[in-house]
Amino acid sequence: MLVVMQPHAGQPEIDAVIEKIRSLGLTAHPIPGAQRVAIGITGNKGGLEPELFTTLPGVADAIRVSQPFKLVSREVKEEDTVIDVGGVPLGGTALAVMAGPCSVESRGQLLEAAHAVKAAGARFLRGGAFKPRTSPYEFQGLGEEGLKLLAAAREETGLKVVTEVMDVEHLDMVADYADVLQIGARNMQNYSLLRQLGRVRRPILLKRGPSATIKEWLMAAEYVVSEGNYQVALCERGIRTFETMTRNTLDLNAVPILKALTHLPVIVDPSHGIGLRAHVPAMARAGIAAGADGIIVEVHPRPEKALSDGQQSLTPAEFDELMRQVRVIAGAVGRGV
Amino acid sequence: MLVVMQPHAGQPEIDAVIEKIRSLGLTAHPIPGAQRVAIGITGNKGGLEPELFTTLPGVADAIRVSQPFKLVSREVKEEDTVIDVGGVPLGGTALAVMAGPCSVESRGQLLEAAHAVKAAGARFLRGGAFKPRTSPYEFQGLGEEGLKLLAAAREETGLKVVTEVMDVEHLDMVADYADVLQIGARNMQNYSLLRQLGRVRRPILLKRGPSATIKEWLMAAEYVVSEGNYQVALCERGIRTFETMTRNTLDLNAVPILKALTHLPVIVDPSHGIGLRAHVPAMARAGIAAGADGIIVEVHPRPEKALSDGQQSLTPAEFDELMRQVRVIAGAVGRGV
Amino acid sequence: MLVVMQPHAGQPEIDAVIEKIRSLGLTAHPIPGAQRVAIGITGNKGGLEPELFTTLPGVADAIRVSQPFKLVSREVKEEDTVIDVGGVPLGGTALAVMAGPCSVESRGQLLEAAHAVKAAGARFLRGGAFKPRTSPYEFQGLGEEGLKLLAAAREETGLKVVTEVMDVEHLDMVADYADVLQIGARNMQNYSLLRQLGRVRRPILLKRGPSATIKEWLMAAEYVVSEGNYQVALCERGIRTFETMTRNTLDLNAVPILKALTHLPVIVDPSHGIGLRAHVPAMARAGIAAGADGIIVEVHPRPEKALSDGQQSLTPAEFDELMRQVRVIAGAVGRGV
Amino acid sequence: MLVVMQPHAGQPEIDAVIEKIRSLGLTAHPIPGAQRVAIGITGNKGGLEPELFTTLPGVADAIRVSQPFKLVSREVKEEDTVIDVGGVPLGGTALAVMAGPCSVESRGQLLEAAHAVKAAGARFLRGGAFKPRTSPYEFQGLGEEGLKLLAAAREETGLKVVTEVMDVEHLDMVADYADVLQIGARNMQNYSLLRQLGRVRRPILLKRGPSATIKEWLMAAEYVVSEGNYQVALCERGIRTFETMTRNTLDLNAVPILKALTHLPVIVDPSHGIGLRAHVPAMARAGIAAGADGIIVEVHPRPEKALSDGQQSLTPAEFDELMRQVRVIAGAVGRGV
């Protein structure tokens, strides 16, 4: 249930509603909005009577939320969430462009990539320091050394750092260096990790699991938000299907569906979504045309020498050309970069 | 194998190559191109020696085709196929826009839809007279009566008619009325039908099977082309996956992949691809941004009363608004409507 | 709706019910049972009032059928359908064992296979004369010549012939030679063909489409039955999933589900279901343990020389060994061979 | 690469091989076998020369391992792994039968279930204390209180306890109470957790991820084994497909494939595999007929009141009946219970 306060309601009236919710053994989630405050209620088994709340002073309405995801739902918060990443918006009319190498490999590689993607127009630098790999014998990332290089690249370029956190053990460490914490597809339903992410003060980029339904994905976001961290963006990166010519099947249907169901920003990852360098630009364009709030693209100075994902990484020149196309499409759908 | 003739090669030299191919027990497929003629060879079990042909007069080269699909491959024909549908191009820089009701229901319904989609900018009218339905007890289409209404709508509006043929029995009848023969998703691997389609002089719109790989789809097109009908366009309409919020998963990855692998035009069907009226425009935009040569969209004067697919049909006003968006995106990728 | 007659009801009372149904513009489907006759009604849009029929003489009950498939449903016919294939049962407690080569290749190959599978205990000979192939350039079967060889093998061995019919054009020809008409997976939703199958007097083996849901499969069977041919058996042959180590994913879940939902016999095809010779026996055993009414297995005298499906065909010796295992498992679930 | 020692080779010769491996910067994994010791080598990028090892004393052979999974491969260890769970075998000819409630709910519920499944013939008690749930608002398990109840049930019945560990944080706690640590499907590629599991001295039951290929699953097991814990069993519990009538699609193809590729035991979970109580027995039978080394089945004293998975839990009486069937099928494939 969602309790919507009147525009002029003050803190004492809000506090009274929260107190009422707690007295019922339930959890209150105050959600500040542009016009007025709303308070989500979770923890109830069955339905609640609206009259429990509408009779309190300052309350405009009490609305039943029909979806199993509550706090991430548009029913609960109508306006788009725009996450403020140290001054750079994630969500809203300006497209968020994230780019950089799959793995941080060396200072030279990372800085070259960072300068290139910044020059092309990206405002976020992606790069993996902890890498989930199918085989235990493959390169697993540079670890903290990689995080330090990312921080150094931020220092030099002003780009915001997006990097993956794989487990609770390294959460504080990664949060110390990163601006946005990426949760990989295979961890989308790692509920222990999701709960902890709800307790850090860092924006989260939650990738869709390869076989997760849209509903399950929203429920995963709900885990984070229900613990108090509202700064969550969703990243469509392709699902697993029977098609073998492409690495994944980029499910762009998810973009308009999500934009209707949730207020959270939606990012598209065309690199993993198709997995073939030559076709990444087409899918980046398509993602933006479908209504995404941004893209995340793998860029490597020398893809043929990359320690991971070389086959789907753009060169700096290809990324620069992609950004030209992105600007045109963004303009066509009323967006800027 | 593909025998490429020299630009100045004349008919006698072409005939000599064809004769040579036949003398080996193989099949020759002459493919006229802008600059020169090429001759595809099929029917061989193992590889052929290029010298069998390069020693003949007028032959520029003899190339092994690496893909299992031969005549539909870009290796065999580099330039885009543009199908001439009675003066209206299908393929090439002008987007082909096809629109109309799922089923032809009545004269009034069809003409209202036809006038509306024409006014909005479509040049093809879609509408089903023979409907493949999951249940034998559901509306199966008006049959020949529906075809007559389609022909009447063409008469009145000048739109080209796209309609489905479900079987060989009705092939001649449908071909008499239609400008483009649509093959439904569930018939994509109906090889007996495909072979017969290769023998008619009508353009074919071949929908992707719900669980067909891109390679299988190209092989299905190869069935048609290998029988002599080169006028084939491919239509991505969504594949079957685990996601249940959408009717199908529109696989836009297929668009750039196909444009690289084949010279045939590629059309996107956002209506079946997502199955939800509110989100059809987003997916139409995305399809064009991904590089499609056109779209096919369900439009019904009163979707809430449609005998089939009402939940995914646009109203004329919604289609008109979509066409405005399509023009902008088309311009952004160097296309016109 | 299903009208159930009283056990002692006679033809005049049955005819009166049928007449009543017709007078309402609906279709009557009399279904003889062991104890009494039932009459299925199709063609109604909304629900019918039971009183329309329960007030007629000889009527015991009128029951609403909740499933979209009607005549194939257990609600309409409780006891198992046992198809009589010229004296050999398909369905019921005796397992139906069908075996033979993927394609009929030659008289010698076919007879060798036929004698071997008979000796091992099979009572049906499978073999394809018309072969749906992904590529137009692959072996397409011997056609009528293959059918003649199948008939000759029946003559010599007494085995019943199961062979595929691919289209309406060849339906009469195939029906002339075959005892059971197989419908391939890619034709499962070829509704024009299904309707015609409803009009022939031959048992049908309807393979599941590679991406067909169980419900769609039952609806396909309903197409055949609603036209008057009740002799339909269903064949699970694997569905398409993301797994690539096996040719298909044999969905044995479908076996108990189908046995609960329908009275039609259920056959399992372990050869296509896993696609690897070494593992066909395990999946045949599993299919029977899951409750299947029979199996269909590819057997070739020399799999390594087979023109199709050699990688999944058993040798006669392997099939003989499989039959020993089948007998043991069959006994464990109260079946005989 | 795998170095196979001669049967009579002693510890000094084994140590010399290990030393040689380490001197190359690689990792040695000694694998004791019935006849002789083998030593797996991992950590090499390219291929190694067999002569590096075959020239050492006591070495019989040095074999390249062709699969990306090494230590779990049959190439490396031919005989079946039989895990000794405190005197009860997991793997080998005796079927391992695990049964019990989805969630531990109360002392009474658990003990009633435990006594019932023991009486029916199970030797392992399953029950969840930490429950991964799609929604953060659903019952998440009793936590340590549940573990204590499981230990008490072991005390009373002698059954071995199988229970899920969801994260590294609770690993030591769960390992203190459990005999077998279950890794849930959604954690199959939680590599941080897998690595830690490699360092505990507890058998692991590794469930297949809902969209994991067989190869990815074996690589996940390799993560555990490569850290030193060889006591890993694999559990097939169904994959995600397009079929919606069943909760998952139980992929029994995986059973014979795994038995050929790996020496690890393979368990089948028919409860999650089909998700419908009435059909769990059929799939349990099928799993054993396919060659599984055991089954894990949800049993609840009152399924209709279960806090989770009631729709797929057997009653004690149904489980008892299932065990009768299991014994018969087990006998038919040369197994005991």
Coordinates of N, CA and C in Angstrom, one line a residue, chain C residues 220-337:
Chain C
A220 N -3.4 -28.6 -31.8 CA -3.1 -29.2 -33.2 C -3.8 -30.5 -33.3
A221 N -3.8 -31.3 -32.3 CA -4.5 -32.6 -32.3 C -6.0 -32.4 -32.4
E222 N -6.5 -31.4 -31.8 CA -7.9 -31.0 -31.8 C -8.3 -30.7 -33.3
Y223 N -7.4 -30.1 -34.0 CA -7.7 -29.8 -35.5 C -8.1 -31.1 -36.2
V224 N -7.2 -32.1 -36.0 CA -7.4 -33.4 -36.7 C -8.7 -34.1 -36.2
V225 N -8.9 -34.1 -34.9 CA -10.0 -34.9 -34.3 C -11.3 -34.2 -34.6
S226 N -11.3 -32.8 -34.6 CA -12.5 -32.1 -34.9 C -13.0 -32.3 -36.3
E227 N -12.2 -32.8 -37.1 CA -12.6 -33.1 -38.5 C -13.1 -34.6 -38.6
G228 N -13.0 -35.3 -37.5 CA -13.6 -36.7 -37.5 C -12.6 -37.8 -37.4
N229 N -11.3 -37.5 -37.4 CA -10.3 -38.6 -37.2 C -9.8 -38.7 -35.8
Y230 N -10.3 -39.7 -35.0 CA -10.0 -39.8 -33.6 C -8.7 -40.6 -33.4
Q231 N -8.1 -41.1 -34.4 CA -6.9 -42.0 -34.3 C -5.7 -41.2 -34.3
V232 N -5.4 -40.5 -33.2 CA -4.2 -39.6 -33.2 C -3.4 -40.0 -32.0
A233 N -2.1 -40.2 -32.2 CA -1.1 -40.4 -31.1 C -0.2 -39.2 -31.1
L234 N 0.3 -38.8 -30.0 CA 1.2 -37.7 -29.8 C 2.6 -38.2 -29.6
C235 N 3.6 -37.5 -30.2 CA 5.0 -37.9 -30.1 C 5.9 -36.8 -29.6
E236 N 6.4 -37.0 -28.4 CA 7.4 -36.0 -27.8 C 8.7 -36.3 -28.4
R237 N 9.3 -35.3 -29.0 CA 10.6 -35.6 -29.7 C 11.7 -34.5 -29.3
G238 N 11.4 -33.8 -28.3 CA 12.4 -32.8 -27.8 C 12.0 -31.4 -28.3
I239 N 12.3 -30.5 -27.4 CA 12.0 -29.1 -27.7 C 13.3 -28.3 -27.9
R240 N 13.2 -27.1 -28.4 CA 14.4 -26.3 -28.6 C 14.6 -25.4 -27.4
T241 N 15.8 -25.5 -26.8 CA 16.2 -24.7 -25.7 C 17.6 -24.1 -26.0
F242 N 18.2 -23.6 -24.9 CA 19.5 -23.0 -25.1 C 20.6 -24.0 -25.0
E243 N 20.3 -25.2 -24.6 CA 21.4 -26.2 -24.4 C 21.9 -26.7 -25.8
T244 N 23.2 -26.7 -26.0 CA 23.7 -27.1 -27.3 C 24.4 -28.4 -27.3
M245 N 24.6 -29.1 -26.2 CA 25.3 -30.4 -26.2 C 24.4 -31.5 -26.8
T246 N 23.1 -31.2 -26.7 CA 22.2 -32.2 -27.2 C 21.4 -31.6 -28.4
R247 N 20.9 -32.4 -29.3 CA 20.2 -31.9 -30.5 C 18.9 -31.2 -30.1
N248 N 18.2 -31.8 -29.2 CA 17.0 -31.1 -28.6 C 17.0 -31.4 -27.1
T249 N 16.0 -30.8 -26.4 CA 15.8 -31.2 -25.0 C 14.6 -32.0 -24.9
L250 N 14.7 -33.3 -24.6 CA 13.6 -34.2 -24.5 C 12.8 -33.8 -23.3
D251 N 11.5 -33.4 -23.5 CA 10.7 -32.8 -22.4 C 9.8 -34.0 -21.9
L252 N 10.4 -34.8 -21.0 CA 9.7 -35.9 -20.5 C 8.6 -35.4 -19.5
N253 N 8.7 -34.2 -19.0 CA 7.6 -33.7 -18.2 C 6.3 -33.8 -19.0
A254 N 6.4 -33.7 -20.3 CA 5.2 -33.7 -21.1 C 4.4 -35.0 -21.0
V255 N 5.1 -36.1 -20.7 CA 4.5 -37.4 -20.7 C 3.4 -37.5 -19.6
P256 N 3.8 -37.3 -18.3 CA 2.7 -37.4 -17.3 C 1.6 -36.2 -17.5
I257 N 2.1 -35.1 -17.9 CA 1.1 -34.0 -18.1 C 0.1 -34.4 -19.2
L258 N 0.6 -34.9 -20.3 CA -0.4 -35.3 -21.4 C -1.3 -36.5 -20.9
K259 N -0.7 -37.4 -20.2 CA -1.5 -38.6 -19.8 C -2.6 -38.1 -18.9
A260 N -2.4 -37.0 -18.2 CA -3.5 -36.5 -17.3 C -4.5 -35.7 -18.1
L261 N -4.1 -35.0 -19.1 CA -4.9 -34.0 -19.9 C -5.7 -34.7 -21.0
T262 N -5.1 -35.7 -21.6 CA -5.7 -36.3 -22.8 C -5.8 -37.8 -22.8
H263 N -6.8 -38.3 -23.6 CA -6.9 -39.7 -23.7 C -6.1 -40.3 -24.8
L264 N -5.4 -39.5 -25.5 CA -4.6 -39.9 -26.7 C -3.3 -40.6 -26.3
P265 N -2.9 -41.6 -27.0 CA -1.6 -42.3 -26.7 C -0.4 -41.3 -26.8
V266 N 0.6 -41.5 -26.0 CA 1.8 -40.7 -26.0 C 3.1 -41.5 -26.3
I267 N 3.8 -41.2 -27.3 CA 5.0 -41.9 -27.8 C 6.2 -41.0 -27.5
V268 N 7.3 -41.6 -27.1 CA 8.5 -40.8 -26.9 C 9.6 -41.2 -28.0
D269 N 10.2 -40.1 -28.6 CA 11.3 -40.3 -29.6 C 12.6 -39.9 -29.0
P270 N 13.3 -40.9 -28.4 CA 14.6 -40.6 -27.7 C 15.7 -40.3 -28.8
S271 N 15.5 -40.7 -30.0 CA 16.6 -40.5 -31.0 C 16.7 -39.0 -31.3
H272 N 15.6 -38.3 -31.7 CA 15.6 -36.9 -31.9 C 15.7 -36.1 -30.5
G273 N 15.2 -36.8 -29.5 CA 15.2 -36.1 -28.2 C 16.5 -35.8 -27.6
I274 N 17.5 -36.6 -27.9 CA 18.9 -36.3 -27.4 C 19.9 -36.2 -28.5
G275 N 19.6 -37.0 -29.6 CA 20.4 -36.8 -30.8 C 21.8 -37.4 -30.8
L276 N 22.1 -38.3 -29.8 CA 23.4 -38.9 -29.6 C 23.2 -40.4 -29.4
R277 N 23.7 -41.2 -30.3 CA 23.5 -42.6 -30.2 C 23.8 -43.3 -28.9
A278 N 24.9 -42.9 -28.2 CA 25.2 -43.5 -27.0 C 24.2 -43.3 -25.9
H279 N 23.4 -42.2 -26.0 CA 22.5 -41.9 -24.9 C 21.0 -42.1 -25.3
V280 N 20.8 -42.6 -26.5 CA 19.4 -43.0 -26.8 C 18.8 -44.0 -25.9
P281 N 19.5 -45.1 -25.5 CA 18.9 -46.0 -24.6 C 18.4 -45.5 -23.3
A282 N 19.3 -44.6 -22.7 CA 18.9 -44.1 -21.4 C 17.6 -43.3 -21.5
M283 N 17.5 -42.5 -22.6 CA 16.3 -41.7 -22.7 C 15.0 -42.5 -23.1
A284 N 15.2 -43.6 -23.8 CA 14.1 -44.5 -24.1 C 13.6 -45.1 -22.7
R285 N 14.5 -45.6 -21.9 CA 14.2 -46.1 -20.6 C 13.4 -45.1 -19.8
A286 N 13.9 -43.8 -19.8 CA 13.3 -42.8 -19.0 C 11.9 -42.5 -19.5
G287 N 11.8 -42.5 -20.8 CA 10.4 -42.2 -21.4 C 9.4 -43.2 -20.9
I288 N 9.8 -44.5 -20.9 CA 8.9 -45.5 -20.5 C 8.6 -45.4 -19.0
A289 N 9.6 -45.1 -18.2 CA 9.4 -45.0 -16.8 C 8.5 -43.8 -16.5
A290 N 8.6 -42.8 -17.3 CA 7.7 -41.6 -17.1 C 6.2 -41.9 -17.5
G291 N 6.0 -43.0 -18.2 CA 4.6 -43.4 -18.4 C 4.2 -43.4 -19.9
A292 N 5.2 -43.3 -20.8 CA 4.8 -43.2 -22.2 C 4.2 -44.6 -22.7
D293 N 3.4 -44.5 -23.8 CA 2.7 -45.6 -24.3 C 3.6 -46.3 -25.4
G294 N 4.8 -45.8 -25.7 CA 5.6 -46.4 -26.7 C 6.8 -45.5 -27.0
I295 N 7.7 -46.1 -27.8 CA 8.8 -45.3 -28.3 C 9.0 -45.5 -29.8
I296 N 9.7 -44.5 -30.4 CA 10.0 -44.6 -31.8 C 11.5 -44.3 -31.9
V297 N 12.3 -45.2 -32.4 CA 13.7 -45.2 -32.3 C 14.4 -45.4 -33.7
E298 N 15.4 -44.6 -34.0 CA 16.1 -44.8 -35.3 C 17.1 -45.9 -35.2
V299 N 17.0 -46.8 -36.1 CA 17.9 -47.9 -36.2 C 18.4 -48.1 -37.7
H300 N 19.7 -48.2 -37.9 CA 20.2 -48.3 -39.2 C 21.3 -49.4 -39.2
P301 N 21.3 -50.2 -40.3 CA 22.3 -51.3 -40.3 C 23.7 -50.8 -40.2
R302 N 24.0 -49.7 -40.8 CA 25.3 -49.1 -40.7 C 25.2 -47.6 -40.5
P303 N 25.0 -47.1 -39.3 CA 24.7 -45.7 -39.0 C 25.8 -44.8 -39.6
E304 N 27.0 -45.3 -39.6 CA 28.1 -44.4 -40.1 C 27.9 -44.1 -41.6
K305 N 27.1 -44.9 -42.3 CA 26.9 -44.6 -43.7 C 25.5 -44.0 -44.0
A306 N 24.7 -43.7 -43.0 CA 23.4 -43.3 -43.2 C 23.3 -41.9 -43.9
L307 N 22.3 -41.8 -44.8 CA 22.2 -40.5 -45.5 C 21.6 -39.4 -44.6
S308 N 21.1 -39.8 -43.5 CA 20.6 -38.7 -42.6 C 20.5 -39.4 -41.2
D309 N 20.8 -38.5 -40.2 CA 20.7 -38.9 -38.7 C 21.5 -40.1 -38.3
G310 N 22.6 -40.3 -39.0 CA 23.5 -41.4 -38.6 C 24.0 -41.3 -37.2
Q311 N 24.2 -40.0 -36.7 CA 24.8 -39.8 -35.4 C 23.9 -40.2 -34.3
Q312 N 22.6 -40.4 -34.6 CA 21.7 -40.7 -33.5 C 21.0 -42.1 -33.8
S313 N 21.4 -42.8 -34.8 CA 20.8 -44.1 -35.1 C 21.5 -45.2 -34.4
L314 N 20.8 -46.2 -33.8 CA 21.4 -47.3 -33.2 C 21.7 -48.4 -34.2
T315 N 22.6 -49.2 -34.0 CA 22.8 -50.4 -34.8 C 21.8 -51.4 -34.3
P316 N 21.5 -52.5 -35.2 CA 20.6 -53.5 -34.8 C 21.0 -54.1 -33.4
A317 N 22.3 -54.3 -33.2 CA 22.7 -55.0 -31.9 C 22.4 -54.0 -30.8
E318 N 22.6 -52.7 -31.0 CA 22.3 -51.8 -29.9 C 20.8 -51.8 -29.6
F319 N 20.0 -51.8 -30.7 CA 18.6 -51.8 -30.5 C 18.1 -53.1 -29.8
D320 N 18.7 -54.2 -30.1 CA 18.4 -55.4 -29.4 C 18.7 -55.3 -27.9
E321 N 19.8 -54.8 -27.6 CA 20.1 -54.6 -26.2 C 19.2 -53.6 -25.5
L322 N 18.8 -52.5 -26.3 CA 17.8 -51.6 -25.7 C 16.5 -52.3 -25.4
M323 N 16.1 -53.2 -26.3 CA 14.8 -53.8 -26.1 C 14.8 -54.7 -24.8
R324 N 16.0 -55.2 -24.5 CA 16.1 -56.0 -23.2 C 15.8 -55.1 -22.1
Q325 N 16.4 -53.9 -22.1 CA 16.2 -52.9 -21.0 C 14.8 -52.4 -21.0
V326 N 14.2 -52.2 -22.2 CA 12.9 -51.7 -22.3 C 11.9 -52.7 -21.6
R327 N 12.1 -54.0 -21.9 CA 11.2 -55.0 -21.3 C 11.3 -54.9 -19.7
V328 N 12.5 -54.7 -19.2 CA 12.6 -54.7 -17.7 C 11.9 -53.4 -17.2
I329 N 12.1 -52.3 -17.8 CA 11.5 -51.1 -17.3 C 10.0 -51.2 -17.5
A330 N 9.6 -51.7 -18.6 CA 8.1 -51.8 -18.9 C 7.5 -52.6 -17.8
G331 N 8.1 -53.7 -17.5 CA 7.6 -54.6 -16.4 C 7.5 -53.8 -15.1
A332 N 8.5 -53.0 -14.8 CA 8.5 -52.2 -13.6 C 7.3 -51.2 -13.5
V333 N 6.8 -50.8 -14.6 CA 5.7 -49.9 -14.6 C 4.4 -50.5 -15.0
G334 N 4.4 -51.8 -15.0 CA 3.1 -52.5 -15.3 C 2.7 -52.6 -16.7
R335 N 3.7 -52.6 -17.6 CA 3.5 -52.7 -19.0 C 4.1 -53.9 -19.6
G336 N 3.7 -54.3 -20.8 CA 4.3 -55.3 -21.5 C 4.8 -54.7 -22.9
V337 N 5.6 -55.5 -23.6 CA 6.0 -55.0 -24.9 C 5.3 -55.8 -26.0

